[in-house]
Amino acid sequence: DTEVTQTPKHLVMGMTNKKSLKCEQHMGHRAMYWYKQKAKKPPELMFVYSYEKLSINESVPSRFSPECPNSSLLNLHLHALQPEDSALYLCASSQPTRTDTQYFGPGTRLTVL
Amino acid sequence: AQKITQTQPGMFVQEKEAVTLDCTYDTSDPSYGLFWYKQPSSGEMIFLIYQGSYDQQNATEGRYSLNFQKARKSANLVISASQLGDSAMYFCAMRVLRGSTLGRLYFGRGTQLTVWP
């Protein structure tokens, strides 16, 4: 079972709102990732968690705040976003081995008004 | 530095025909892995196939095969017997396998494949 789930599928928010994206995996993976993808571009890595600890932050603005409550859950808290933050947000997970394959969720399409 | 190049922004193929999507890579690290992902318009990135730099045989998964030419640093994806459902964006990606085991994937720009009846 290579399933990663993400909620919500779509999200529209104003620049003053606070919202959260949720990602869940039940594959026993111990690494989880957040990516941002603009239309017709490749995904851009934002954050990596390994064994529930933040190990990579790709200089993401502080209006994006990740959280990993346990090994199967990953959240992305959003606050005071800008219209240019509108994008597809993808979550992925993998087993942190040398040849780990990242499995992606279906994504959340975020629109910031 | 690691780099993935996909030179075909768009490709067209007739149903039931085979198609090759090009991917070249650049890395000075001898230990790396190459991946292909499919992304339909719905947005989900679907893992298709993996090739390790030390693998002797070219990877195959059903209708997908990876034509790995190490000396030329190319890792082309071959889709046989194309189906209408193969229409999607295809990304080639690479990660080096040294140091941290965390997977930092380097993506190409992608190739939009359209399969016509």
Short mmCIF file of C-alpha atoms in Angstrom, two decimals:
data_model
loop_
_atom_site.label_atom_id
_atom_site.label_comp_id
_atom_site.label_asym_id
_atom_site.label_seq_id
_atom_site.Cartn_x
_atom_site.Cartn_y
_atom_site.Cartn_z
CA ASP A 1 0.00 0.00 0.00
CA THR A 2 1.73 3.15 -1.21
CA GLU A 3 -0.84 5.67 -0.07
CA VAL A 4 -0.21 9.14 1.19
CA THR A 5 -3.34 11.17 1.91
CA GLN A 6 -3.67 14.94 2.03
CA THR A 7 -6.50 17.17 3.21
CA PRO A 8 -8.05 19.35 2.09
CA LYS A 9 -7.91 18.85 -1.68
CA HIS A 10 -8.63 22.52 -2.28
CA LEU A 11 -8.23 25.54 -0.02
CA VAL A 12 -9.05 29.19 -0.61
CA MET A 13 -7.89 31.63 2.03
CA GLY A 14 -7.46 35.33 2.57
CA MET A 15 -4.16 36.92 3.43
CA THR A 16 -5.14 37.33 7.08
CA ASN A 17 -6.41 33.78 7.60
CA LYS A 18 -4.74 30.93 9.46
CA LYS A 19 -5.19 27.48 8.00
CA SER A 20 -3.46 24.11 8.09
CA LEU A 21 -2.68 21.42 5.54
CA LYS A 22 -2.60 17.83 6.70
CA CYS A 23 -0.71 14.83 5.39
CA GLU A 24 -0.91 11.23 6.59
CA GLN A 25 0.88 8.03 5.63
CA HIS A 26 0.55 4.50 6.96
CA MET A 27 3.49 2.89 5.23
CA GLY A 28 5.76 3.03 8.26
CA HIS A 29 7.96 5.60 6.56
CA ARG A 30 10.16 7.71 8.82
CA ALA A 31 10.87 10.63 6.48
CA MET A 32 8.22 13.10 5.33
CA TYR A 33 8.45 16.05 2.99
CA TRP A 34 6.59 19.19 1.95
CA TYR A 35 6.92 20.48 -1.59
CA LYS A 36 5.49 23.53 -3.33
CA GLN A 37 4.69 23.32 -7.02
CA LYS A 38 3.70 26.13 -9.34
CA ALA A 39 1.92 25.39 -12.60
CA LYS A 40 4.07 23.70 -15.24
CA LYS A 41 7.13 23.71 -12.96
CA PRO A 42 8.82 20.90 -11.03
CA PRO A 43 8.16 20.58 -7.29
CA GLU A 44 10.35 22.64 -4.98
CA LEU A 45 11.40 21.15 -1.67
CA MET A 46 10.29 23.13 1.39
CA PHE A 47 10.83 20.94 4.49
CA VAL A 48 12.06 17.48 5.40
CA TYR A 49 11.33 15.63 8.62
CA SER A 50 13.29 12.56 9.58
CA TYR A 51 12.23 10.52 12.61
CA GLU A 52 9.87 13.37 13.55
CA LYS A 53 12.68 15.93 13.63
CA LEU A 54 12.99 18.81 11.19
CA SER A 55 16.17 18.18 9.26
CA ILE A 56 15.85 20.44 6.21
CA ASN A 57 14.27 23.87 5.90
CA GLU A 58 14.90 25.29 2.46
CA SER A 59 14.84 28.91 3.69
CA VAL A 60 11.06 28.92 3.63
CA PRO A 61 9.38 32.12 4.93
CA SER A 62 8.13 31.89 8.49
CA ARG A 63 4.50 32.26 7.36
CA PHE A 64 4.83 28.52 6.62
CA SER A 65 5.24 26.49 9.79
CA PRO A 66 5.64 22.70 9.61
CA GLU A 67 4.79 20.27 12.35
CA CYS A 68 5.28 16.52 12.69
CA PRO A 69 3.17 15.30 15.63
CA ASN A 70 4.09 11.65 15.05
CA SER A 71 5.73 9.45 12.47
CA SER A 72 2.65 9.16 10.27
CA LEU A 73 1.38 12.75 10.37
CA LEU A 74 2.71 15.96 8.89
CA ASN A 75 1.06 19.36 9.07
CA LEU A 76 1.79 22.65 7.39
CA HIS A 77 0.43 25.67 9.22
CA LEU A 78 -0.25 28.72 7.10
CA HIS A 79 -0.53 32.30 8.33
CA ALA A 80 -0.52 35.69 6.59
CA LEU A 81 0.14 34.20 3.18
CA GLN A 82 0.65 36.21 0.00
CA PRO A 83 -1.10 35.68 -3.36
CA GLU A 84 2.20 34.37 -4.78
CA ASP A 85 1.96 31.48 -2.31
CA SER A 86 -0.91 30.09 -4.37
CA ALA A 87 0.29 26.71 -5.61
CA LEU A 88 -0.10 22.95 -5.33
CA TYR A 89 1.36 21.71 -2.05
CA LEU A 90 2.56 18.13 -2.16
CA CYS A 91 3.43 15.89 0.72
CA ALA A 92 5.68 12.87 0.30
CA SER A 93 7.06 10.14 2.48
CA SER A 94 9.89 7.64 2.24
CA GLN A 95 11.90 5.19 4.24
CA PRO A 96 15.18 6.96 4.96
CA THR A 97 17.37 4.33 3.32
CA ARG A 98 20.05 4.89 0.72
CA THR A 99 17.70 4.14 -2.14
CA ASP A 100 14.53 5.57 -0.66
CA THR A 101 11.72 6.25 -3.08
CA GLN A 102 9.49 9.16 -2.24
CA TYR A 103 5.77 8.49 -2.53
CA PHE A 104 3.59 11.53 -3.00
CA GLY A 105 0.09 12.42 -1.92
CA PRO A 106 -2.52 13.94 -4.25
CA GLY A 107 -1.71 17.47 -3.14
CA THR A 108 -3.65 20.46 -1.85
CA ARG A 109 -4.41 23.24 -4.33
CA LEU A 110 -4.09 26.47 -2.38
CA THR A 111 -5.42 29.82 -3.57
CA VAL A 112 -4.58 32.94 -1.59
CA LEU A 113 -6.85 35.90 -2.29
CA ALA B 1 26.13 20.32 -8.19
CA GLN B 2 23.44 18.01 -9.44
CA LYS B 3 21.40 18.78 -12.54
CA ILE B 4 18.66 17.07 -14.50
CA THR B 5 17.85 18.13 -18.06
CA GLN B 6 14.70 17.25 -19.95
CA THR B 7 14.90 18.87 -23.37
CA GLN B 8 11.45 17.94 -24.66
CA PRO B 9 8.78 20.31 -23.31
CA GLY B 10 6.10 18.36 -25.16
CA MET B 11 5.78 15.03 -26.91
CA PHE B 12 2.96 13.51 -28.92
CA VAL B 13 2.39 9.83 -29.57
CA GLN B 14 -0.39 7.79 -31.09
CA GLU B 15 -2.15 5.21 -28.97
CA LYS B 16 -0.46 1.77 -28.96
CA GLU B 17 2.86 3.22 -30.16
CA ALA B 18 6.02 3.39 -28.06
CA VAL B 19 7.52 6.70 -26.96
CA THR B 20 10.86 7.73 -25.44
CA LEU B 21 11.17 10.63 -23.03
CA ASP B 22 14.69 11.99 -22.73
CA CYS B 23 16.56 12.73 -19.53
CA THR B 24 20.21 13.60 -19.02
CA TYR B 25 21.83 14.20 -15.69
CA ASP B 26 24.98 15.67 -14.29
CA THR B 27 26.67 14.72 -11.06
CA SER B 28 30.20 14.11 -9.93
CA ASP B 29 29.03 11.64 -7.31
CA PRO B 30 29.46 7.98 -8.33
CA SER B 31 26.53 6.79 -6.24
CA TYR B 32 23.11 8.07 -7.25
CA GLY B 33 19.58 7.03 -8.04
CA LEU B 34 17.37 8.07 -10.93
CA PHE B 35 13.58 8.25 -10.77
CA TRP B 36 10.72 8.89 -13.12
CA TYR B 37 7.41 10.30 -11.93
CA LYS B 38 4.13 10.83 -13.77
CA GLN B 39 1.89 13.75 -12.90
CA PRO B 40 -1.60 13.76 -14.44
CA SER B 41 -3.62 16.96 -14.47
CA SER B 42 -5.12 15.92 -11.13
CA GLY B 43 -1.78 16.76 -9.53
CA GLU B 44 -0.60 13.59 -7.84
CA MET B 45 3.01 12.62 -8.50
CA ILE B 46 3.05 8.90 -9.28
CA PHE B 47 6.32 6.99 -8.94
CA LEU B 48 7.02 4.93 -12.06
CA ILE B 49 10.52 3.48 -12.03
CA TYR B 50 13.92 3.62 -10.31
CA GLN B 51 17.48 2.98 -11.53
CA GLY B 52 20.51 2.89 -9.28
CA SER B 53 23.88 3.98 -10.64
CA TYR B 54 25.41 0.58 -9.85
CA ASP B 55 22.54 -1.47 -11.22
CA GLN B 56 23.78 -3.69 -14.03
CA GLN B 57 20.44 -4.16 -15.73
CA ASN B 58 18.07 -1.51 -17.04
CA ALA B 59 15.01 -1.17 -14.83
CA THR B 60 11.63 -2.29 -16.11
CA GLU B 61 8.16 -1.99 -14.59
CA GLY B 62 5.36 -3.26 -16.77
CA ARG B 63 5.10 -0.97 -19.83
CA TYR B 64 7.84 1.30 -18.47
CA SER B 65 11.52 0.73 -19.00
CA LEU B 66 14.49 2.92 -18.30
CA ASN B 67 17.21 3.09 -20.94
CA PHE B 68 20.22 3.79 -18.71
CA GLN B 69 23.41 4.81 -20.49
CA LYS B 70 25.86 5.66 -17.74
CA ALA B 71 28.70 6.87 -19.94
CA ARG B 72 26.37 9.29 -21.68
CA LYS B 73 24.67 10.21 -18.39
CA SER B 74 21.26 9.56 -19.81
CA ALA B 75 18.23 7.85 -18.29
CA ASN B 76 15.49 7.87 -20.88
CA LEU B 77 12.03 6.55 -20.10
CA VAL B 78 10.47 4.25 -22.67
CA ILE B 79 6.71 3.72 -22.56
CA SER B 80 5.54 0.86 -24.72
CA ALA B 81 2.03 0.48 -26.13
CA SER B 82 0.91 3.98 -25.12
CA GLN B 83 -2.56 4.43 -23.70
CA LEU B 84 -4.76 7.52 -23.53
CA GLY B 85 -4.31 7.48 -19.76
CA ASP B 86 -0.57 7.99 -20.21
CA SER B 87 -1.22 11.63 -21.12
CA ALA B 88 0.48 13.54 -18.31
CA MET B 89 3.57 15.49 -17.29
CA TYR B 90 6.60 13.27 -16.74
CA PHE B 91 9.45 14.28 -14.43
CA CYS B 92 12.91 12.79 -14.28
CA ALA B 93 14.60 13.14 -10.89
CA MET B 94 17.88 12.22 -9.26
CA ARG B 95 19.27 11.94 -5.79
CA VAL B 96 22.81 11.29 -4.71
CA LEU B 97 23.29 8.49 -2.20
CA ARG B 98 26.15 9.82 -0.15
CA GLY B 99 26.20 11.35 3.29
CA SER B 100 22.75 11.84 4.73
CA THR B 101 20.22 9.22 3.71
CA LEU B 102 17.57 11.87 3.35
CA GLY B 103 16.26 12.09 -0.19
CA ARG B 104 16.87 15.45 -1.70
CA LEU B 105 15.43 15.00 -5.18
CA TYR B 106 16.63 17.10 -8.10
CA PHE B 107 13.90 17.38 -10.71
CA GLY B 108 14.01 18.15 -14.40
CA ARG B 109 11.56 20.64 -15.92
CA GLY B 110 9.30 17.86 -17.13
CA THR B 111 7.91 16.65 -20.45
CA GLN B 112 4.20 16.95 -21.24
CA LEU B 113 3.14 13.77 -23.05
CA THR B 114 -0.06 13.72 -25.10
CA VAL B 115 -1.40 10.41 -26.39
CA TRP B 116 -3.88 10.71 -29.26
CA PRO B 117 -6.28 8.05 -30.53
#
